[in-house]
Amino acid sequence: MSKVNAAITCVHGVVPEKILSNKDLEKMVDTNDEWITSRTGIKERRIVADGETLSDLGSEVVKAICEKRGISPLEIDMIIVGTVTADHRFPSTSNISCDKSGATNAWGFDLSAACSGFIIPLLLDNNLLNQEDIKR
Amino acid sequence: MCIFGDGCAGVLLEPDQEGNGIIDSILKADGSGRELLIQKHGGSAFPITKENVGHPDNFIFQEGRSVFKFAVTKMADVSAEIMERNNLTGEDVDWLVPHQANLRIIDATANRMGLTKDKVMINIEKYGNTTSGTIPLCLWEWEKKLKKGDNIVLAAFGGGFTWGSVYLKWAY
């Protein structure tokens, strides 16, 4: 079997509604908007609601991707979650997201690689897609 | 820490038969930098106990200056390296999708690659650093502008240290 490339065929993102601006942070810690903006370029960030977890956001992403791509969650073979803020130490957020999104034929795991946590699973998957039983 | 934000994005990966998808990649790691960007407590080395609740080491620590110096060099180096070994010029690259940790690191990487600013995906001002979420959140926001066959370079740097770049051709 010749080696195939993994291609991104759909993408979706979910960000929490709550916005925390640099001005908001000024009231919480000793910092200011100018200091943060000039050093990092950040003006604001999103913060999850109380009780909202990564698997909530992740399963929403999975469901949206399946809808956009026109496939059933049951057609997903594997879900890798790159994160340093998993729901729990174990079981993996992948397992929980599979259940919450209805991707119940999938297996998977969490991968901890901090800020390289997208490109490392991406490359792993590029190789795993050459296994006969993993199609997407 | 003022730089982190919450967010989540994902991609669907499928086999490609048309020459698109992931073409090349370079990944690197240097664990000697582990103390410079770390959430120390909460693992088996330093479990969280009732005595250390609230201790600063239960949260993320970053030695900003050292991490910046390392990141700005390494992310640019690895992005230039992947262009070189795939014979890509700045004109050939349609998009750089950099990890969103710091605007100056992004600018340095783009300059090193010879890219104009309109080819660089930047949304750090809205979401901050969402760690593994930054690159797919950018792809999601720019999805409508992407064309089949676009040459895209992803570049990341993070705790560990780990860093790398990916060259892919957009498939749809």
mmCIF file of N, CA and C in Angstrom, chain A residues 4-16 22 25 29 31 36 38-48 54 57-58 61 65 68-69 71 76 82-84 89 113-123 125-126 129 134-136, chain B residues 2-17 19-23 25 27 39 42-43 99 101-104 124-129 131-132 135-137 139-140 143 154 156-159 162-166 168 170-172:
data_model
loop_
_atom_site.group_PDB
_atom_site.id
_atom_site.type_symbol
_atom_site.label_atom_id
_atom_site.label_comp_id
_atom_site.label_asym_id
_atom_site.label_seq_id
_atom_site.Cartn_x
_atom_site.Cartn_y
_atom_site.Cartn_z
ATOM 1 N N VAL A 4 -0.138 7.476 1.864
ATOM 2 C CA VAL A 4 -1.038 8.576 1.492
ATOM 3 C C VAL A 4 -0.738 9.784 2.377
ATOM 4 N N ASN A 5 -1.094 10.948 1.872
ATOM 5 C CA ASN A 5 -1.014 12.154 2.692
ATOM 6 C C ASN A 5 -2.320 12.321 3.453
ATOM 7 N N ALA A 6 -2.200 12.780 4.699
ATOM 8 C CA ALA A 6 -3.404 13.225 5.402
ATOM 9 C C ALA A 6 -3.675 14.656 4.974
ATOM 10 N N ALA A 7 -4.906 14.927 4.625
ATOM 11 C CA ALA A 7 -5.274 16.296 4.251
ATOM 12 C C ALA A 7 -6.360 16.785 5.196
ATOM 13 N N ILE A 8 -6.284 18.059 5.523
ATOM 14 C CA ILE A 8 -7.358 18.676 6.304
ATOM 15 C C ILE A 8 -8.541 18.863 5.359
ATOM 16 N N THR A 9 -9.670 18.249 5.692
ATOM 17 C CA THR A 9 -10.829 18.344 4.793
ATOM 18 C C THR A 9 -11.975 19.118 5.434
ATOM 19 N N CYS A 10 -11.782 19.558 6.662
ATOM 20 C CA CYS A 10 -12.793 20.373 7.330
ATOM 21 C C CYS A 10 -12.163 20.965 8.589
ATOM 22 N N VAL A 11 -12.629 22.120 8.983
ATOM 23 C CA VAL A 11 -12.112 22.742 10.206
ATOM 24 C C VAL A 11 -13.257 23.473 10.903
ATOM 25 N N HIS A 12 -13.211 23.451 12.205
ATOM 26 C CA HIS A 12 -14.207 24.224 12.959
ATOM 27 C C HIS A 12 -13.627 24.645 14.306
ATOM 28 N N GLY A 13 -14.068 25.789 14.771
ATOM 29 C CA GLY A 13 -13.603 26.287 16.065
ATOM 30 C C GLY A 13 -14.773 26.704 16.933
ATOM 31 N N VAL A 14 -14.548 26.640 18.226
ATOM 32 C CA VAL A 14 -15.544 27.100 19.198
ATOM 33 C C VAL A 14 -14.800 27.916 20.257
ATOM 34 N N VAL A 15 -15.258 29.139 20.472
ATOM 35 C CA VAL A 15 -14.668 29.929 21.562
ATOM 36 C C VAL A 15 -15.780 30.305 22.539
ATOM 37 N N PRO A 16 -15.454 30.324 23.823
ATOM 38 C CA PRO A 16 -16.471 30.688 24.812
ATOM 39 C C PRO A 16 -16.968 32.115 24.578
ATOM 40 N N ASN A 22 -8.000 43.313 28.347
ATOM 41 C CA ASN A 22 -6.876 43.791 29.162
ATOM 42 C C ASN A 22 -7.363 44.769 30.223
ATOM 43 N N LEU A 25 -8.568 42.936 33.098
ATOM 44 C CA LEU A 25 -7.456 42.386 33.884
ATOM 45 C C LEU A 25 -6.819 43.435 34.788
ATOM 46 N N VAL A 29 -5.409 42.213 38.435
ATOM 47 C CA VAL A 29 -3.988 42.041 38.772
ATOM 48 C C VAL A 29 -3.216 43.311 38.407
ATOM 49 N N THR A 31 -1.356 45.038 36.272
ATOM 50 C CA THR A 31 -0.912 45.105 34.879
ATOM 51 C C THR A 31 -1.700 46.207 34.197
ATOM 52 N N ILE A 36 0.525 44.886 28.204
ATOM 53 C CA ILE A 36 0.206 43.595 27.570
ATOM 54 C C ILE A 36 0.219 43.732 26.045
ATOM 55 N N SER A 38 1.691 45.980 24.032
ATOM 56 C CA SER A 38 2.978 46.261 23.392
ATOM 57 C C SER A 38 3.897 45.042 23.422
ATOM 58 N N ARG A 39 3.766 44.197 24.433
ATOM 59 C CA ARG A 39 4.666 43.040 24.527
ATOM 60 C C ARG A 39 4.149 41.806 23.821
ATOM 61 N N THR A 40 2.841 41.684 23.692
ATOM 62 C CA THR A 40 2.306 40.426 23.146
ATOM 63 C C THR A 40 1.373 40.609 21.954
ATOM 64 N N GLY A 41 0.718 41.754 21.854
ATOM 65 C CA GLY A 41 -0.281 41.944 20.797
ATOM 66 C C GLY A 41 -1.682 41.528 21.222
ATOM 67 N N ILE A 42 -1.824 41.053 22.469
ATOM 68 C CA ILE A 42 -3.137 40.566 22.938
ATOM 69 C C ILE A 42 -3.971 41.729 23.479
ATOM 70 N N LYS A 43 -5.234 41.799 23.036
ATOM 71 C CA LYS A 43 -6.153 42.816 23.564
ATOM 72 C C LYS A 43 -7.205 42.186 24.490
ATOM 73 N N GLU A 44 -7.627 40.996 24.118
ATOM 74 C CA GLU A 44 -8.630 40.300 24.929
ATOM 75 C C GLU A 44 -8.520 38.802 24.710
ATOM 76 N N ARG A 45 -9.169 38.033 25.575
ATOM 77 C CA ARG A 45 -9.170 36.578 25.449
ATOM 78 C C ARG A 45 -10.527 36.076 25.916
ATOM 79 N N ARG A 46 -10.848 34.825 25.564
ATOM 80 C CA ARG A 46 -12.124 34.227 25.975
ATOM 81 C C ARG A 46 -11.909 33.336 27.198
ATOM 82 N N ILE A 47 -12.949 33.249 28.022
ATOM 83 C CA ILE A 47 -12.879 32.441 29.246
ATOM 84 C C ILE A 47 -14.126 31.557 29.301
ATOM 85 N N VAL A 48 -13.928 30.274 29.595
ATOM 86 C CA VAL A 48 -15.077 29.364 29.647
ATOM 87 C C VAL A 48 -16.010 29.724 30.805
ATOM 88 N N LEU A 54 -13.373 21.246 28.504
ATOM 89 C CA LEU A 54 -12.820 21.035 27.167
ATOM 90 C C LEU A 54 -13.665 20.047 26.365
ATOM 91 N N LEU A 57 -16.537 21.799 24.668
ATOM 92 C CA LEU A 57 -16.132 22.522 23.455
ATOM 93 C C LEU A 57 -15.719 21.534 22.369
ATOM 94 N N GLY A 58 -14.958 20.510 22.768
ATOM 95 C CA GLY A 58 -14.439 19.546 21.800
ATOM 96 C C GLY A 58 -15.542 18.764 21.105
ATOM 97 N N VAL A 61 -17.184 20.867 18.568
ATOM 98 C CA VAL A 61 -16.347 20.941 17.360
ATOM 99 C C VAL A 61 -16.549 19.692 16.498
ATOM 100 N N ILE A 65 -18.056 19.716 12.744
ATOM 101 C CA ILE A 65 -17.231 19.242 11.627
ATOM 102 C C ILE A 65 -17.986 18.175 10.831
ATOM 103 N N LYS A 68 -20.714 19.872 8.768
ATOM 104 C CA LYS A 68 -20.151 20.614 7.627
ATOM 105 C C LYS A 68 -19.671 19.665 6.524
ATOM 106 N N ARG A 69 -19.086 18.553 6.951
ATOM 107 C CA ARG A 69 -18.505 17.611 5.982
ATOM 108 C C ARG A 69 -19.554 16.633 5.443
ATOM 109 N N ILE A 71 -20.940 14.030 7.137
ATOM 110 C CA ILE A 71 -20.730 12.644 7.573
ATOM 111 C C ILE A 71 -21.362 12.461 8.951
ATOM 112 N N ILE A 76 -16.327 8.531 12.201
ATOM 113 C CA ILE A 76 -15.006 8.949 12.688
ATOM 114 C C ILE A 76 -14.305 7.740 13.320
ATOM 115 N N GLY A 82 -5.282 17.342 21.473
ATOM 116 C CA GLY A 82 -4.045 17.992 21.914
ATOM 117 C C GLY A 82 -4.405 19.023 22.967
ATOM 118 N N THR A 83 -3.945 18.839 24.191
ATOM 119 C CA THR A 83 -4.356 19.754 25.262
ATOM 120 C C THR A 83 -3.421 19.681 26.465
ATOM 121 N N VAL A 84 -3.380 20.760 27.225
ATOM 122 C CA VAL A 84 -2.776 20.716 28.561
ATOM 123 C C VAL A 84 -3.829 21.052 29.619
ATOM 124 N N ARG A 89 -7.381 13.960 34.860
ATOM 125 C CA ARG A 89 -6.112 13.257 34.609
ATOM 126 C C ARG A 89 -6.402 12.037 33.741
ATOM 127 N N ALA A 113 1.370 18.362 24.509
ATOM 128 C CA ALA A 113 2.567 18.940 23.888
ATOM 129 C C ALA A 113 2.494 20.460 23.929
ATOM 130 N N ALA A 114 1.827 20.972 24.940
ATOM 131 C CA ALA A 114 1.733 22.421 25.153
ATOM 132 C C ALA A 114 1.402 23.144 23.839
ATOM 133 N N CYS A 115 2.189 24.141 23.494
ATOM 134 C CA CYS A 115 1.831 24.978 22.346
ATOM 135 C C CYS A 115 2.154 24.328 21.006
ATOM 136 N N SER A 116 2.849 23.189 21.019
ATOM 137 C CA SER A 116 3.019 22.419 19.789
ATOM 138 C C SER A 116 1.921 21.363 19.682
ATOM 139 N N GLY A 117 0.895 21.498 20.495
ATOM 140 C CA GLY A 117 -0.152 20.493 20.614
ATOM 141 C C GLY A 117 -1.084 20.368 19.435
ATOM 142 N N PHE A 118 -0.919 21.190 18.409
ATOM 143 C CA PHE A 118 -1.666 20.945 17.174
ATOM 144 C C PHE A 118 -0.807 20.230 16.148
ATOM 145 N N ILE A 119 0.429 20.695 15.963
ATOM 146 C CA ILE A 119 1.221 20.114 14.868
ATOM 147 C C ILE A 119 1.681 18.692 15.182
ATOM 148 N N ILE A 120 1.918 18.372 16.444
ATOM 149 C CA ILE A 120 2.385 17.011 16.760
ATOM 150 C C ILE A 120 1.282 15.967 16.500
ATOM 151 N N PRO A 121 0.058 16.141 17.016
ATOM 152 C CA PRO A 121 -1.010 15.183 16.644
ATOM 153 C C PRO A 121 -1.284 15.160 15.143
ATOM 154 N N LEU A 122 -1.130 16.297 14.494
ATOM 155 C CA LEU A 122 -1.361 16.361 13.047
ATOM 156 C C LEU A 122 -0.420 15.405 12.314
ATOM 157 N N LEU A 123 0.836 15.415 12.732
ATOM 158 C CA LEU A 123 1.820 14.562 12.051
ATOM 159 C C LEU A 123 1.651 13.097 12.433
ATOM 160 N N ASP A 125 -1.153 11.756 13.071
ATOM 161 C CA ASP A 125 -2.299 11.309 12.303
ATOM 162 C C ASP A 125 -1.943 11.073 10.845
ATOM 163 N N ASN A 126 -1.005 11.861 10.343
ATOM 164 C CA ASN A 126 -0.548 11.681 8.970
ATOM 165 C C ASN A 126 -0.019 10.259 8.786
ATOM 166 N N LEU A 129 -3.037 7.475 9.407
ATOM 167 C CA LEU A 129 -3.985 7.301 8.298
ATOM 168 C C LEU A 129 -3.499 6.259 7.296
ATOM 169 N N ILE A 134 -7.913 2.961 9.805
ATOM 170 C CA ILE A 134 -8.176 4.364 10.149
ATOM 171 C C ILE A 134 -8.332 5.173 8.860
ATOM 172 N N LYS A 135 -9.520 5.666 8.668
ATOM 173 C CA LYS A 135 -9.800 6.410 7.427
ATOM 174 C C LYS A 135 -9.969 7.901 7.680
ATOM 175 N N ARG A 136 -10.395 8.277 8.879
ATOM 176 C CA ARG A 136 -10.558 9.694 9.173
ATOM 177 C C ARG A 136 -10.597 9.934 10.675
ATOM 178 N N CYS B 2 -1.555 36.647 32.017
ATOM 179 C CA CYS B 2 -2.465 37.476 31.226
ATOM 180 C C CYS B 2 -2.533 37.048 29.772
ATOM 181 N N ILE B 3 -1.710 36.091 29.373
ATOM 182 C CA ILE B 3 -1.590 35.838 27.940
ATOM 183 C C ILE B 3 -2.449 34.677 27.443
ATOM 184 N N PHE B 4 -2.967 33.873 28.374
ATOM 185 C CA PHE B 4 -3.688 32.686 27.933
ATOM 186 C C PHE B 4 -5.193 32.916 27.815
ATOM 187 N N GLY B 5 -5.802 32.177 26.905
ATOM 188 C CA GLY B 5 -7.236 32.254 26.719
ATOM 189 C C GLY B 5 -7.804 30.871 26.475
ATOM 190 N N ASP B 6 -9.119 30.755 26.606
ATOM 191 C CA ASP B 6 -9.782 29.481 26.357
ATOM 192 C C ASP B 6 -10.324 29.431 24.935
ATOM 193 N N GLY B 7 -10.250 28.273 24.343
ATOM 194 C CA GLY B 7 -10.781 28.096 22.990
ATOM 195 C C GLY B 7 -10.473 26.693 22.525
ATOM 196 N N CYS B 8 -11.193 26.260 21.494
ATOM 197 C CA CYS B 8 -11.032 24.890 21.031
ATOM 198 C C CYS B 8 -11.322 24.860 19.530
ATOM 199 N N ALA B 9 -10.506 24.161 18.798
ATOM 200 C CA ALA B 9 -10.782 23.990 17.372
ATOM 201 C C ALA B 9 -10.254 22.640 16.939
ATOM 202 N N GLY B 10 -10.840 22.115 15.894
ATOM 203 C CA GLY B 10 -10.414 20.809 15.416
ATOM 204 C C GLY B 10 -10.423 20.750 13.904
ATOM 205 N N VAL B 11 -9.706 19.774 13.395
ATOM 206 C CA VAL B 11 -9.723 19.540 11.953
ATOM 207 C C VAL B 11 -10.065 18.078 11.690
ATOM 208 N N LEU B 12 -10.679 17.853 10.551
ATOM 209 C CA LEU B 12 -10.912 16.488 10.090
ATOM 210 C C LEU B 12 -9.793 16.138 9.126
ATOM 211 N N LEU B 13 -9.168 14.991 9.345
ATOM 212 C CA LEU B 13 -8.094 14.547 8.458
ATOM 213 C C LEU B 13 -8.546 13.310 7.698
ATOM 214 N N GLU B 14 -8.346 13.359 6.393
ATOM 215 C CA GLU B 14 -8.701 12.208 5.555
ATOM 216 C C GLU B 14 -7.584 11.981 4.536
ATOM 217 N N PRO B 15 -7.462 10.765 4.033
ATOM 218 C CA PRO B 15 -6.420 10.482 3.039
ATOM 219 C C PRO B 15 -6.646 11.290 1.766
ATOM 220 N N ASP B 16 -5.555 11.762 1.182
ATOM 221 C CA ASP B 16 -5.667 12.557 -0.037
ATOM 222 C C ASP B 16 -4.946 11.850 -1.177
ATOM 223 N N GLN B 17 -5.566 11.817 -2.320
ATOM 224 C CA GLN B 17 -4.968 11.137 -3.479
ATOM 225 C C GLN B 17 -4.527 12.131 -4.543
ATOM 226 N N GLY B 19 -2.359 14.780 -4.192
ATOM 227 C CA GLY B 19 -1.107 15.504 -3.957
ATOM 228 C C GLY B 19 -1.235 16.674 -3.005
ATOM 229 N N ASN B 20 -2.420 16.827 -2.395
ATOM 230 C CA ASN B 20 -2.571 17.851 -1.365
ATOM 231 C C ASN B 20 -2.362 17.218 0.011
ATOM 232 N N GLY B 21 -2.604 17.986 1.059
ATOM 233 C CA GLY B 21 -2.410 17.473 2.421
ATOM 234 C C GLY B 21 -1.007 17.748 2.929
ATOM 235 N N ILE B 22 -0.614 16.982 3.930
ATOM 236 C CA ILE B 22 0.674 17.223 4.587
ATOM 237 C C ILE B 22 1.814 16.732 3.696
ATOM 238 N N ILE B 23 2.676 17.661 3.307
ATOM 239 C CA ILE B 23 3.776 17.336 2.396
ATOM 240 C C ILE B 23 5.063 17.068 3.171
ATOM 241 N N SER B 25 7.347 17.895 7.168
ATOM 242 C CA SER B 25 7.279 18.392 8.546
ATOM 243 C C SER B 25 8.639 18.296 9.211
ATOM 244 N N LEU B 27 9.946 18.377 13.277
ATOM 245 C CA LEU B 27 9.619 18.517 14.699
ATOM 246 C C LEU B 27 10.899 18.430 15.516
ATOM 247 N N GLN B 39 4.057 24.084 34.227
ATOM 248 C CA GLN B 39 3.094 24.033 35.325
ATOM 249 C C GLN B 39 3.579 22.884 36.204
ATOM 250 N N GLY B 42 1.030 19.134 40.326
ATOM 251 C CA GLY B 42 -0.166 18.460 39.829
ATOM 252 C C GLY B 42 0.146 17.130 39.170
ATOM 253 N N GLY B 43 1.436 16.866 38.955
ATOM 254 C CA GLY B 43 1.847 15.563 38.440
ATOM 255 C C GLY B 43 2.403 14.720 39.579
ATOM 256 N N HIS B 99 1.779 29.730 15.541
ATOM 257 C CA HIS B 99 1.239 29.686 16.893
ATOM 258 C C HIS B 99 1.155 31.121 17.433
ATOM 259 N N ALA B 101 1.464 33.231 20.256
ATOM 260 C CA ALA B 101 1.913 33.444 21.635
ATOM 261 C C ALA B 101 2.357 34.878 21.832
ATOM 262 N N ASN B 102 2.870 35.463 20.755
ATOM 263 C CA ASN B 102 3.490 36.772 20.880
ATOM 264 C C ASN B 102 3.656 37.358 19.478
ATOM 265 N N LEU B 103 3.175 38.559 19.300
ATOM 266 C CA LEU B 103 3.181 39.181 17.975
ATOM 267 C C LEU B 103 4.589 39.361 17.426
ATOM 268 N N ARG B 104 5.526 39.629 18.327
ATOM 269 C CA ARG B 104 6.898 39.870 17.850
ATOM 270 C C ARG B 104 7.552 38.583 17.345
ATOM 271 N N ILE B 124 -4.300 36.881 17.497
ATOM 272 C CA ILE B 124 -3.870 36.898 18.905
ATOM 273 C C ILE B 124 -4.573 38.000 19.684
ATOM 274 N N GLU B 125 -4.912 39.115 19.003
ATOM 275 C CA GLU B 125 -5.528 40.249 19.717
ATOM 276 C C GLU B 125 -6.887 39.862 20.302
ATOM 277 N N LYS B 126 -7.545 38.852 19.681
ATOM 278 C CA LYS B 126 -8.895 38.476 20.131
ATOM 279 C C LYS B 126 -8.910 37.320 21.130
ATOM 280 N N TYR B 127 -7.981 36.384 20.949
ATOM 281 C CA TYR B 127 -8.059 35.143 21.731
ATOM 282 C C TYR B 127 -6.858 34.889 22.632
ATOM 283 N N GLY B 128 -5.780 35.673 22.494
ATOM 284 C CA GLY B 128 -4.576 35.384 23.265
ATOM 285 C C GLY B 128 -3.986 34.046 22.852
ATOM 286 N N ASN B 129 -3.277 33.425 23.795
ATOM 287 C CA ASN B 129 -2.634 32.145 23.524
ATOM 288 C C ASN B 129 -3.542 31.019 24.034
ATOM 289 N N THR B 131 -2.916 27.839 23.508
ATOM 290 C CA THR B 131 -1.971 26.709 23.360
ATOM 291 C C THR B 131 -2.248 25.925 22.077
ATOM 292 N N SER B 132 -2.696 24.685 22.188
ATOM 293 C CA SER B 132 -2.869 23.871 20.976
ATOM 294 C C SER B 132 -4.012 24.380 20.091
ATOM 295 N N ILE B 135 -3.486 27.433 16.178
ATOM 296 C CA ILE B 135 -3.349 27.202 14.730
ATOM 297 C C ILE B 135 -4.690 26.795 14.097
ATOM 298 N N PRO B 136 -5.409 25.804 14.658
ATOM 299 C CA PRO B 136 -6.703 25.484 14.036
ATOM 300 C C PRO B 136 -7.746 26.595 14.178
ATOM 301 N N LEU B 137 -7.663 27.420 15.236
ATOM 302 C CA LEU B 137 -8.591 28.562 15.321
ATOM 303 C C LEU B 137 -8.332 29.541 14.183
ATOM 304 N N LEU B 139 -7.018 28.676 11.201
ATOM 305 C CA LEU B 139 -7.495 28.012 9.972
ATOM 306 C C LEU B 139 -9.011 28.161 9.847
ATOM 307 N N TRP B 140 -9.691 28.039 10.975
ATOM 308 C CA TRP B 140 -11.156 28.167 10.985
ATOM 309 C C TRP B 140 -11.572 29.578 10.570
ATOM 310 N N GLU B 143 -10.806 30.148 6.866
ATOM 311 C CA GLU B 143 -11.203 29.036 5.986
ATOM 312 C C GLU B 143 -11.751 29.515 4.642
ATOM 313 N N LEU B 154 2.654 25.829 8.699
ATOM 314 C CA LEU B 154 2.283 25.965 10.104
ATOM 315 C C LEU B 154 3.576 26.020 10.922
ATOM 316 N N ALA B 156 5.058 26.303 15.088
ATOM 317 C CA ALA B 156 4.691 26.334 16.512
ATOM 318 C C ALA B 156 5.930 26.243 17.388
ATOM 319 N N PHE B 157 5.772 26.768 18.594
ATOM 320 C CA PHE B 157 6.814 26.664 19.611
ATOM 321 C C PHE B 157 6.138 26.582 20.966
ATOM 322 N N GLY B 158 6.596 25.696 21.828
ATOM 323 C CA GLY B 158 5.943 25.610 23.125
ATOM 324 C C GLY B 158 6.792 24.982 24.205
ATOM 325 N N GLY B 159 6.183 24.836 25.362
ATOM 326 C CA GLY B 159 6.850 24.301 26.545
ATOM 327 C C GLY B 159 7.475 22.948 26.261
ATOM 328 N N THR B 162 9.337 22.333 22.779
ATOM 329 C CA THR B 162 9.048 21.619 21.546
ATOM 330 C C THR B 162 8.767 22.658 20.479
ATOM 331 N N TRP B 163 9.164 22.377 19.273
ATOM 332 C CA TRP B 163 8.849 23.306 18.198
ATOM 333 C C TRP B 163 8.896 22.574 16.860
ATOM 334 N N GLY B 164 8.322 23.213 15.855
ATOM 335 C CA GLY B 164 8.330 22.556 14.561
ATOM 336 C C GLY B 164 7.548 23.316 13.527
ATOM 337 N N SER B 165 7.616 22.816 12.313
ATOM 338 C CA SER B 165 6.841 23.411 11.229
ATOM 339 C C SER B 165 6.294 22.305 10.330
ATOM 340 N N VAL B 166 5.198 22.621 9.689
ATOM 341 C CA VAL B 166 4.539 21.682 8.785
ATOM 342 C C VAL B 166 4.263 22.405 7.475
ATOM 343 N N LEU B 168 1.962 22.088 4.228
ATOM 344 C CA LEU B 168 0.822 21.357 3.667
ATOM 345 C C LEU B 168 0.192 22.125 2.516
ATOM 346 N N TRP B 170 -3.433 22.963 0.912
ATOM 347 C CA TRP B 170 -4.847 22.965 1.298
ATOM 348 C C TRP B 170 -5.641 22.111 0.294
ATOM 349 N N ALA B 171 -6.574 21.308 0.803
ATOM 350 C CA ALA B 171 -7.183 20.276 -0.039
ATOM 351 C C ALA B 171 -8.595 20.604 -0.538
ATOM 352 N N TYR B 172 -9.129 21.774 -0.155
ATOM 353 C CA TYR B 172 -10.494 22.065 -0.617
ATOM 354 C C TYR B 172 -10.746 23.553 -0.722
#
